[in-house]
Amino acid sequence: MGRLKQKGKAGAAKAYVTRSAAIKKLQCSLADFRRLCILKGIFPREPRHRKKANKGSSAPTSFYYAKDIAYLAHEPVLKKLREHKAFAKKLSRALGRGEWSDAKTLEENKPVYKLDHIIKERYPTFIDAVRDIDDALCMIFLFAALPSNTRLPPSIIENCTRLASEWQLYVIQSKSLRKAFLSIKGVYYQAEVLDQTITWLVPYQFTQNVPPDVDVRVMLTFLELYQTLLGFVFFKLYTDIGLVYPPPLDAKKADSAAGVDAFTLQAHPTSSKDVRQAIKAVSGIGEAVTSAEEQDEEFVPQPSKNDAAETSRTVFEFLVRSFGGRIGWPASSGAGSPFDEDDNSITHVIIDRPPRGVTQPATRKYVQPQWVVDCINQGKLLLENDYAPGKTLPPHLSPFGEYEGAYDPTPGPCPDLDASDLDAVRAAELKAEAAGVDYGEWEKQLKKKKEDMNKMLMSNRQKKLYTKMVYSNKQKADERTKLEQRRKDIQKSKKKVTKERS
């Protein structure tokens, strides 16, 4: 006779732990437990049988892996949080008794935790960290655009602004920008760093307000992790291209709204580029290579552009400089412009409305802001006449269409039509046949489109139920096909035996 299994000691009841049981085991508050889970990357799990995992109870609750909770029990950050709780009690007691010297001593020895070890655990290699900075950049640029208040200290806003400027400065210096898109929510950018595609969103420079129903504490916990991550990543990226990190900040330029120009790039004294040049000089080919590089830089076209007051200076300064161009702006938009409005080297003026009462020099071309973004996405200089001020602009399409089923503006074999319209279906069929598309493939696309349209009208609950029904029907069909094939094989074997006997 085998060993009897006790209820709740094996299976799902042992593999999963409820949130209340996890908090009780770790002896921490709910806020600290949420912070630990965010920092360590632990999230709730959905067991296959909730009633079994909850030891027979059907009450709604969140479940976690028991191994994850045991992993959190040995986290150094948890120890620091407990020390901070004890510190808060001692400090409140000292302030209540009027012991100011003791309170000052406690404040100077306040426990502070670091997240360096967590970054090393979650990102074993540098490529893993670079691949995961999309959300970090979106969060940094979001907080850089928010105003400071009682829930958001000014130090956090300043640090986010510094990190955002350092990232833009690196992309400009390394010429890593590939795509951009002007959307309603903000400006989407896409860069390629170390063969990794990074996409982030930058909100427009409007007055932002934090809604009162948003839990800022959770966002600040994510921000705390992302700031540490970006500090490590930026240090490595700057060092690889031979620059000192962090770049020195000129306080006067920063106060005069110079933007990224407030930072000064300094070459690293022992950069890899210097080492390569030294090796080439020793081998006797350094002078020839250097002269060739100077000639290439001399013939690289760098059109100068002047940014008008109506357009966002920070957006187009980043776009133009990322591709080697020079851009200036009026004094009303901030200090640090490399040239004045009367400079003869200006070739384009970015303006969103027709200029009035201004003489347009023949050497300058006035274009709307979309021209810059469309030139970047198409990889060539487009005609300025279609983007002249006051003209109706061509459609601004999103360049991010790598995933399957993305919107393709070019006409395809299966256009957007109503499947019940027989004439339209017949016309689309003839068009696909003329294009050389297989009829079976076209029919599959039409069938898939009908299913997608039906799914759009379903609720989430109906979609889940429909998915289960499709999976169940597919299993039944596979089983029926398997049995039919087995019956055919048996019939063939019987016929073969009958022929041999006769």
XYZ file of C-alpha atoms in Angstrom:
502
model
C 0.000 0.000 0.000
C 1.405 3.387 -1.053
C 1.780 6.400 1.158
C -1.363 8.389 1.765
C -1.279 11.941 0.421
C -2.470 14.621 2.779
C -4.745 17.296 1.442
C -2.887 20.545 0.678
C 0.571 18.950 0.919
C 1.155 18.066 -2.735
C 0.255 19.150 -6.245
C -1.115 22.602 -7.000
C -1.736 23.392 -3.317
C 2.000 23.096 -2.673
C 3.234 24.705 -5.893
C 1.171 27.892 -5.462
C 0.888 30.395 -2.617
C -1.770 33.056 -2.177
C -0.765 36.691 -1.796
C -1.857 36.904 1.838
C 0.133 33.768 2.683
C 3.189 35.191 0.894
C 2.975 38.465 2.842
C 2.609 36.541 6.070
C 5.649 34.408 5.272
C 7.844 37.376 4.293
C 6.606 39.481 7.260
C 6.276 42.664 5.237
C 3.527 45.069 4.261
C 1.519 44.902 1.041
C 3.324 47.956 -0.380
C 6.746 46.416 0.296
C 5.606 43.127 -1.230
C 4.519 44.920 -4.408
C 7.826 46.749 -4.551
C 9.783 43.516 -4.170
C 7.771 41.783 -6.896
C 8.316 44.681 -9.306
C 12.035 44.879 -8.640
C 12.598 41.124 -8.897
C 10.274 40.581 -11.857
C 7.832 38.277 -10.029
C 4.195 38.425 -11.107
C 0.982 36.540 -10.259
C 0.364 33.157 -11.867
C -2.844 31.521 -12.977
C -3.084 27.889 -11.830
C -4.922 25.358 -13.941
C -7.262 24.457 -11.070
C -7.815 27.470 -8.816
C -9.869 25.518 -6.296
C -7.156 22.901 -5.835
C -4.448 25.570 -5.559
C -6.504 27.395 -2.909
C -6.950 24.161 -0.887
C -10.625 23.762 -1.686
C -11.652 27.406 -1.373
C -13.227 29.216 -4.322
C -12.601 32.744 -3.015
C -10.995 35.093 -5.590
C -7.321 35.702 -4.851
C -3.922 36.074 -6.514
C -1.488 33.171 -6.686
C 2.305 33.094 -6.821
C 4.777 30.302 -7.275
C 5.986 29.009 -3.907
C 9.536 28.898 -5.280
C 9.368 32.611 -6.144
C 8.297 33.502 -2.606
C 11.079 31.350 -1.152
C 13.449 33.204 -3.499
C 12.237 36.566 -2.154
C 12.821 35.493 1.449
C 16.614 35.774 0.936
C 16.557 39.104 -0.909
C 18.895 41.797 0.548
C 16.374 44.507 -0.366
C 13.838 42.874 1.979
C 16.344 43.144 4.817
C 16.865 46.836 4.067
C 13.106 47.426 4.032
C 12.824 45.879 7.490
C 15.687 48.068 8.702
C 13.949 51.116 7.236
C 10.759 50.213 9.113
C 12.691 50.033 12.377
C 14.438 53.303 11.480
C 11.079 55.054 10.955
C 9.867 53.941 14.395
C 13.051 55.143 16.103
C 12.950 58.464 14.261
C 9.300 59.139 15.156
C 10.027 58.246 18.799
C 13.035 60.598 18.902
C 11.071 63.457 17.338
C 8.181 62.898 19.727
C 10.517 63.088 22.741
C 12.330 66.145 21.390
C 15.667 64.341 21.121
C 16.934 66.349 18.148
C 20.535 65.156 18.265
C 19.456 61.516 18.212
C 17.041 62.245 15.368
C 19.828 63.904 13.367
C 22.122 60.928 13.970
C 19.412 58.542 12.835
C 18.776 60.608 9.717
C 22.460 60.553 8.804
C 22.573 56.762 9.184
C 19.372 56.126 7.260
C 19.348 52.651 5.638
C 19.493 52.824 1.832
C 19.247 49.845 -0.504
C 20.866 49.454 -3.928
C 19.579 47.650 -6.995
C 22.913 46.808 -8.642
C 22.692 43.104 -7.827
C 19.126 42.931 -9.153
C 20.225 44.374 -12.497
C 22.964 41.745 -12.740
C 20.513 38.964 -11.887
C 17.796 39.999 -14.337
C 20.183 40.818 -17.201
C 23.089 38.345 -17.322
C 24.508 39.866 -20.538
C 24.664 43.413 -21.836
C 22.624 42.550 -24.942
C 19.775 41.394 -22.681
C 19.778 44.787 -20.984
C 19.833 46.701 -24.297
C 16.978 44.569 -25.625
C 14.818 45.489 -22.613
C 15.234 49.282 -22.395
C 12.179 50.161 -24.532
C 9.837 50.443 -21.541
C 12.547 52.129 -19.493
C 13.007 54.881 -22.086
C 9.236 55.429 -22.384
C 8.973 55.786 -18.607
C 11.957 58.154 -18.407
C 10.643 60.482 -21.123
C 7.180 60.425 -19.553
C 8.422 61.541 -16.131
C 10.715 64.115 -17.734
C 7.595 65.829 -19.144
C 5.626 65.791 -15.864
C 5.556 68.722 -13.433
C 6.878 68.260 -9.922
C 4.415 68.151 -7.052
C 4.061 66.615 -3.606
C 3.991 63.105 -5.081
C 6.805 63.720 -7.600
C 9.890 65.381 -6.088
C 11.895 67.750 -8.334
C 14.990 65.543 -7.986
C 13.234 62.673 -9.807
C 12.135 64.971 -12.667
C 15.663 66.375 -13.006
C 17.232 62.920 -13.059
C 14.780 61.716 -15.731
C 15.471 64.814 -17.822
C 19.208 64.169 -17.560
C 18.863 60.517 -18.595
C 16.606 61.461 -21.528
C 19.124 64.031 -22.775
C 22.001 61.558 -22.404
C 20.140 58.970 -24.493
C 19.355 61.504 -27.222
C 22.965 62.660 -27.201
C 24.183 59.086 -27.676
C 21.768 58.445 -30.564
C 22.892 61.692 -32.223
C 26.565 60.858 -31.783
C 26.269 57.238 -32.947
C 23.796 57.995 -35.817
C 21.563 55.144 -34.599
C 18.135 56.607 -35.409
C 16.243 54.713 -38.127
C 12.523 55.648 -38.045
C 10.142 58.210 -36.562
C 6.386 58.672 -36.485
C 4.258 61.645 -35.389
C 1.205 60.229 -33.616
C -1.527 61.628 -31.414
C 0.093 60.336 -28.195
C 3.524 61.687 -29.058
C 6.528 60.988 -31.276
C 7.634 57.399 -31.789
C 11.334 56.837 -32.439
C 13.148 53.682 -33.461
C 16.907 53.251 -33.206
C 19.255 50.359 -33.866
C 21.868 49.850 -31.156
C 24.169 46.820 -31.222
C 21.887 45.132 -33.803
C 18.933 45.534 -31.404
C 15.820 47.468 -32.445
C 14.714 49.925 -29.748
C 11.411 51.799 -29.992
C 10.281 54.439 -27.519
C 7.619 57.137 -27.203
C 8.241 60.785 -26.335
C 5.175 62.858 -25.316
C 4.621 66.307 -26.757
C 5.669 69.324 -24.734
C 2.271 70.194 -23.344
C 1.275 70.850 -19.761
C 0.851 67.405 -18.215
C -1.203 66.607 -15.134
C -1.022 63.398 -13.116
C -4.559 61.995 -12.663
C -5.481 61.489 -9.003
C -6.616 57.897 -9.596
C -3.145 56.814 -10.816
C -1.059 54.967 -8.230
C 2.184 56.930 -8.499
C 3.960 54.674 -5.979
C 3.847 51.714 -8.349
C 5.158 53.843 -11.217
C 7.929 55.232 -9.016
C 9.016 51.683 -8.169
C 9.324 50.880 -11.881
C 11.112 54.196 -12.402
C 13.593 53.368 -9.651
C 14.499 50.112 -11.397
C 14.663 51.727 -14.836
C 16.930 54.546 -13.673
C 19.462 52.049 -12.338
C 19.229 49.965 -15.514
C 19.738 52.936 -17.822
C 22.703 54.122 -15.757
C 24.496 50.813 -16.389
C 23.521 50.706 -20.078
C 24.502 54.305 -20.828
C 27.879 53.886 -19.153
C 28.657 50.891 -21.361
C 27.372 52.546 -24.541
C 29.304 55.759 -23.976
C 32.471 53.856 -23.121
C 32.232 51.697 -26.260
C 32.267 54.762 -28.536
C 35.093 56.363 -26.571
C 33.187 58.983 -24.560
C 33.223 59.865 -20.883
C 30.067 59.072 -18.922
C 28.291 60.939 -17.481
C 28.913 63.867 -19.865
C 29.626 67.144 -18.042
C 26.664 69.529 -17.800
C 27.025 73.282 -18.322
C 24.685 74.856 -15.750
C 24.446 78.188 -17.614
C 23.391 76.555 -20.885
C 20.933 74.351 -19.034
C 19.310 77.370 -17.386
C 18.982 79.078 -20.792
C 17.095 76.056 -22.255
C 19.937 74.808 -24.446
C 18.664 71.221 -24.319
C 21.165 68.538 -25.299
C 23.717 71.234 -26.149
C 24.103 71.836 -22.418
C 26.101 68.591 -22.237
C 29.721 68.481 -23.339
C 31.069 65.314 -24.941
C 34.571 64.401 -23.828
C 36.680 61.705 -25.440
C 37.796 58.877 -23.200
C 41.584 58.983 -22.739
C 41.961 55.279 -23.530
C 39.275 54.674 -26.107
C 39.349 51.813 -28.575
C 39.458 54.307 -31.456
C 42.703 55.806 -30.146
C 44.188 52.335 -29.837
C 43.272 51.468 -33.432
C 44.727 54.717 -34.728
C 47.926 54.101 -32.796
C 48.232 50.606 -34.298
C 47.654 51.952 -37.805
C 50.236 54.682 -37.285
C 52.819 52.134 -36.175
C 52.155 49.964 -39.251
C 52.773 52.933 -41.561
C 49.266 53.314 -42.962
C 47.860 55.699 -40.401
C 48.427 58.842 -42.428
C 46.738 57.495 -45.553
C 43.704 56.272 -43.608
C 43.387 59.588 -41.762
C 43.522 61.601 -44.959
C 40.868 59.382 -46.544
C 38.582 59.855 -43.544
C 38.984 63.636 -43.752
C 38.082 63.593 -47.439
C 34.939 61.527 -46.778
C 33.786 63.959 -44.095
C 34.418 66.911 -46.381
C 32.099 65.639 -49.085
C 29.271 64.523 -46.771
C 26.324 66.877 -47.461
C 25.121 68.599 -44.294
C 22.129 70.798 -45.196
C 21.438 73.516 -42.675
C 17.859 73.995 -41.536
C 16.191 76.747 -39.566
C 13.449 75.780 -37.116
C 10.540 78.202 -36.940
C 8.887 79.211 -33.687
C 5.691 77.235 -34.389
C 7.391 73.819 -34.501
C 8.797 71.775 -31.646
C 12.472 72.590 -31.449
C 13.528 69.572 -29.362
C 11.881 67.043 -31.700
C 13.384 68.333 -34.942
C 16.735 69.149 -33.401
C 17.002 65.490 -32.443
C 15.810 64.275 -35.862
C 18.029 66.515 -37.973
C 21.179 66.111 -35.895
C 20.773 62.332 -35.782
C 21.405 62.263 -39.541
C 24.314 64.692 -39.621
C 22.397 67.882 -40.395
C 22.751 71.289 -38.785
C 19.742 73.055 -37.302
C 19.216 76.465 -35.803
C 16.344 78.225 -34.077
C 15.273 81.726 -33.038
C 16.454 83.183 -29.758
C 12.904 82.949 -28.428
C 13.143 79.128 -28.539
C 16.241 78.997 -26.345
C 19.955 79.607 -26.421
C 22.660 77.584 -28.122
C 21.684 77.986 -31.799
C 24.761 77.351 -34.004
C 23.770 80.095 -36.468
C 21.387 83.052 -36.776
C 18.265 83.376 -38.884
C 20.137 85.574 -41.405
C 22.786 82.935 -42.128
C 23.272 82.326 -45.861
C 23.922 78.586 -45.380
C 20.284 77.864 -44.436
C 18.667 75.650 -47.075
C 15.318 74.708 -45.476
C 12.944 76.431 -43.069
C 10.592 74.175 -41.069
C 7.302 75.988 -40.549
C 3.743 74.754 -40.045
C 1.879 77.716 -41.573
C 2.478 80.054 -44.534
C 4.761 82.974 -43.607
C 3.128 86.391 -43.750
C 4.945 89.620 -44.379
C 8.301 87.834 -44.712
C 10.410 87.863 -47.839
C 11.436 84.337 -48.761
C 15.007 84.103 -50.058
C 15.389 82.108 -53.264
C 18.034 79.875 -51.644
C 15.663 78.666 -48.909
C 12.822 76.178 -49.181
C 9.934 76.357 -46.735
C 8.546 72.956 -45.729
C 6.113 71.612 -43.171
C 7.425 69.452 -40.272
C 6.126 66.192 -41.786
C 8.674 66.496 -44.602
C 11.538 65.763 -42.224
C 9.909 62.621 -40.810
C 8.850 61.271 -44.204
C 12.373 61.774 -45.572
C 13.760 59.766 -42.653
C 11.286 56.906 -43.070
C 11.789 56.625 -46.838
C 15.545 57.047 -46.655
C 15.774 59.817 -49.253
C 15.100 63.523 -49.769
C 11.540 64.000 -50.996
C 10.270 66.827 -53.179
C 9.562 69.937 -51.138
C 6.624 71.066 -53.305
C 4.267 68.456 -51.787
C 5.099 69.752 -48.287
C 4.935 73.488 -48.905
C 3.218 75.556 -46.181
C -0.539 75.702 -46.681
C -0.753 72.600 -48.884
C -2.639 69.443 -47.983
C -0.042 66.965 -46.796
C 0.200 63.373 -48.070
C -0.882 60.628 -45.641
C 1.569 60.196 -42.767
C 1.778 56.411 -42.435
C 3.364 54.502 -39.590
C 6.698 52.911 -40.595
C 6.419 50.229 -37.901
C 4.902 47.385 -39.905
C 7.179 44.411 -39.293
C 4.629 42.253 -37.502
C 2.246 39.948 -39.337
C -1.062 41.514 -40.247
C 0.205 45.092 -40.050
C -1.423 47.755 -42.190
C 0.019 47.889 -45.691
C -0.972 50.987 -47.694
C -0.116 49.302 -50.999
C -3.031 47.413 -52.631
C -2.899 43.692 -51.913
C -4.541 40.615 -53.402
C -7.336 40.615 -50.815
C -8.664 44.195 -50.371
C -10.902 45.483 -47.601
C -14.369 44.382 -48.725
C -17.619 42.913 -47.484
C -17.655 39.160 -48.096
C -21.440 39.230 -48.658
C -21.016 41.431 -51.740
C -20.694 38.837 -54.522
C -19.722 41.366 -57.177
C -16.917 42.758 -55.034
C -15.729 39.256 -54.187
C -15.714 38.320 -57.862
C -13.797 41.479 -58.784
C -11.224 40.817 -56.054
C -10.911 37.219 -57.268
C -10.203 38.343 -60.851
C -7.690 40.908 -59.594
C -5.867 38.279 -57.519
C -5.839 35.917 -60.516
C -4.351 38.644 -62.740
C -1.696 39.290 -60.087
C -0.707 35.614 -60.161
C -2.005 34.770 -56.692
C -3.069 31.180 -56.130
C -6.844 30.788 -55.772
C -6.548 28.540 -52.725
C -4.331 31.066 -50.963
C -6.719 33.906 -51.816
C -9.685 31.893 -50.504
C -7.842 31.280 -47.235
C -7.223 35.020 -46.865
C -10.892 35.787 -47.491
C -11.992 33.166 -44.952
C -9.540 34.493 -42.377
C -10.809 38.026 -42.957
C -14.402 36.931 -42.309
C -13.338 35.264 -39.051
C -11.410 38.362 -37.962
C -14.393 40.594 -38.673
C -16.642 38.319 -36.624
C -14.145 38.341 -33.746
C -14.127 42.128 -33.688
C -17.796 42.112 -32.711
C -17.244 39.717 -29.798
C -16.527 40.592 -26.203
C -13.460 39.241 -24.425
C -15.510 36.498 -22.784
C -17.011 35.475 -26.113
C -13.574 35.464 -27.743
C -12.219 33.103 -25.082
C -15.219 30.832 -25.450
C -14.865 30.870 -29.227
C -11.164 29.992 -28.984
C -11.971 27.023 -26.751
C -14.680 25.869 -29.142
C -12.319 26.073 -32.131
C -9.666 24.114 -30.231
C -12.194 21.450 -29.191
C -13.565 21.118 -32.732
C -10.044 20.796 -34.116
C -9.249 18.015 -31.659
C -12.448 16.179 -32.631
C -11.717 16.613 -36.334
C -8.171 15.281 -35.903
C -9.464 12.294 -33.969
C -12.124 11.599 -36.619
C -9.536 11.854 -39.415
C -7.257 9.475 -37.558
C -10.045 6.904 -37.093
C -11.121 7.162 -40.730
C -7.565 6.589 -41.873
C -7.300 3.564 -39.602
C -10.576 2.155 -41.035
C -9.272 2.620 -44.582
C -6.065 0.788 -43.677
C -8.060 -2.119 -42.203
C -10.259 -2.334 -45.299
C -7.192 -2.349 -47.543
C -5.602 -5.135 -45.509
C -8.840 -7.205 -45.685
C -9.036 -6.814 -49.471
C -5.407 -7.812 -49.774
C -5.990 -10.951 -47.703
C -9.091 -11.816 -49.756
C -7.154 -11.523 -53.033
C -4.346 -13.723 -51.720
C -6.824 -16.460 -50.676
C -8.629 -16.391 -53.990
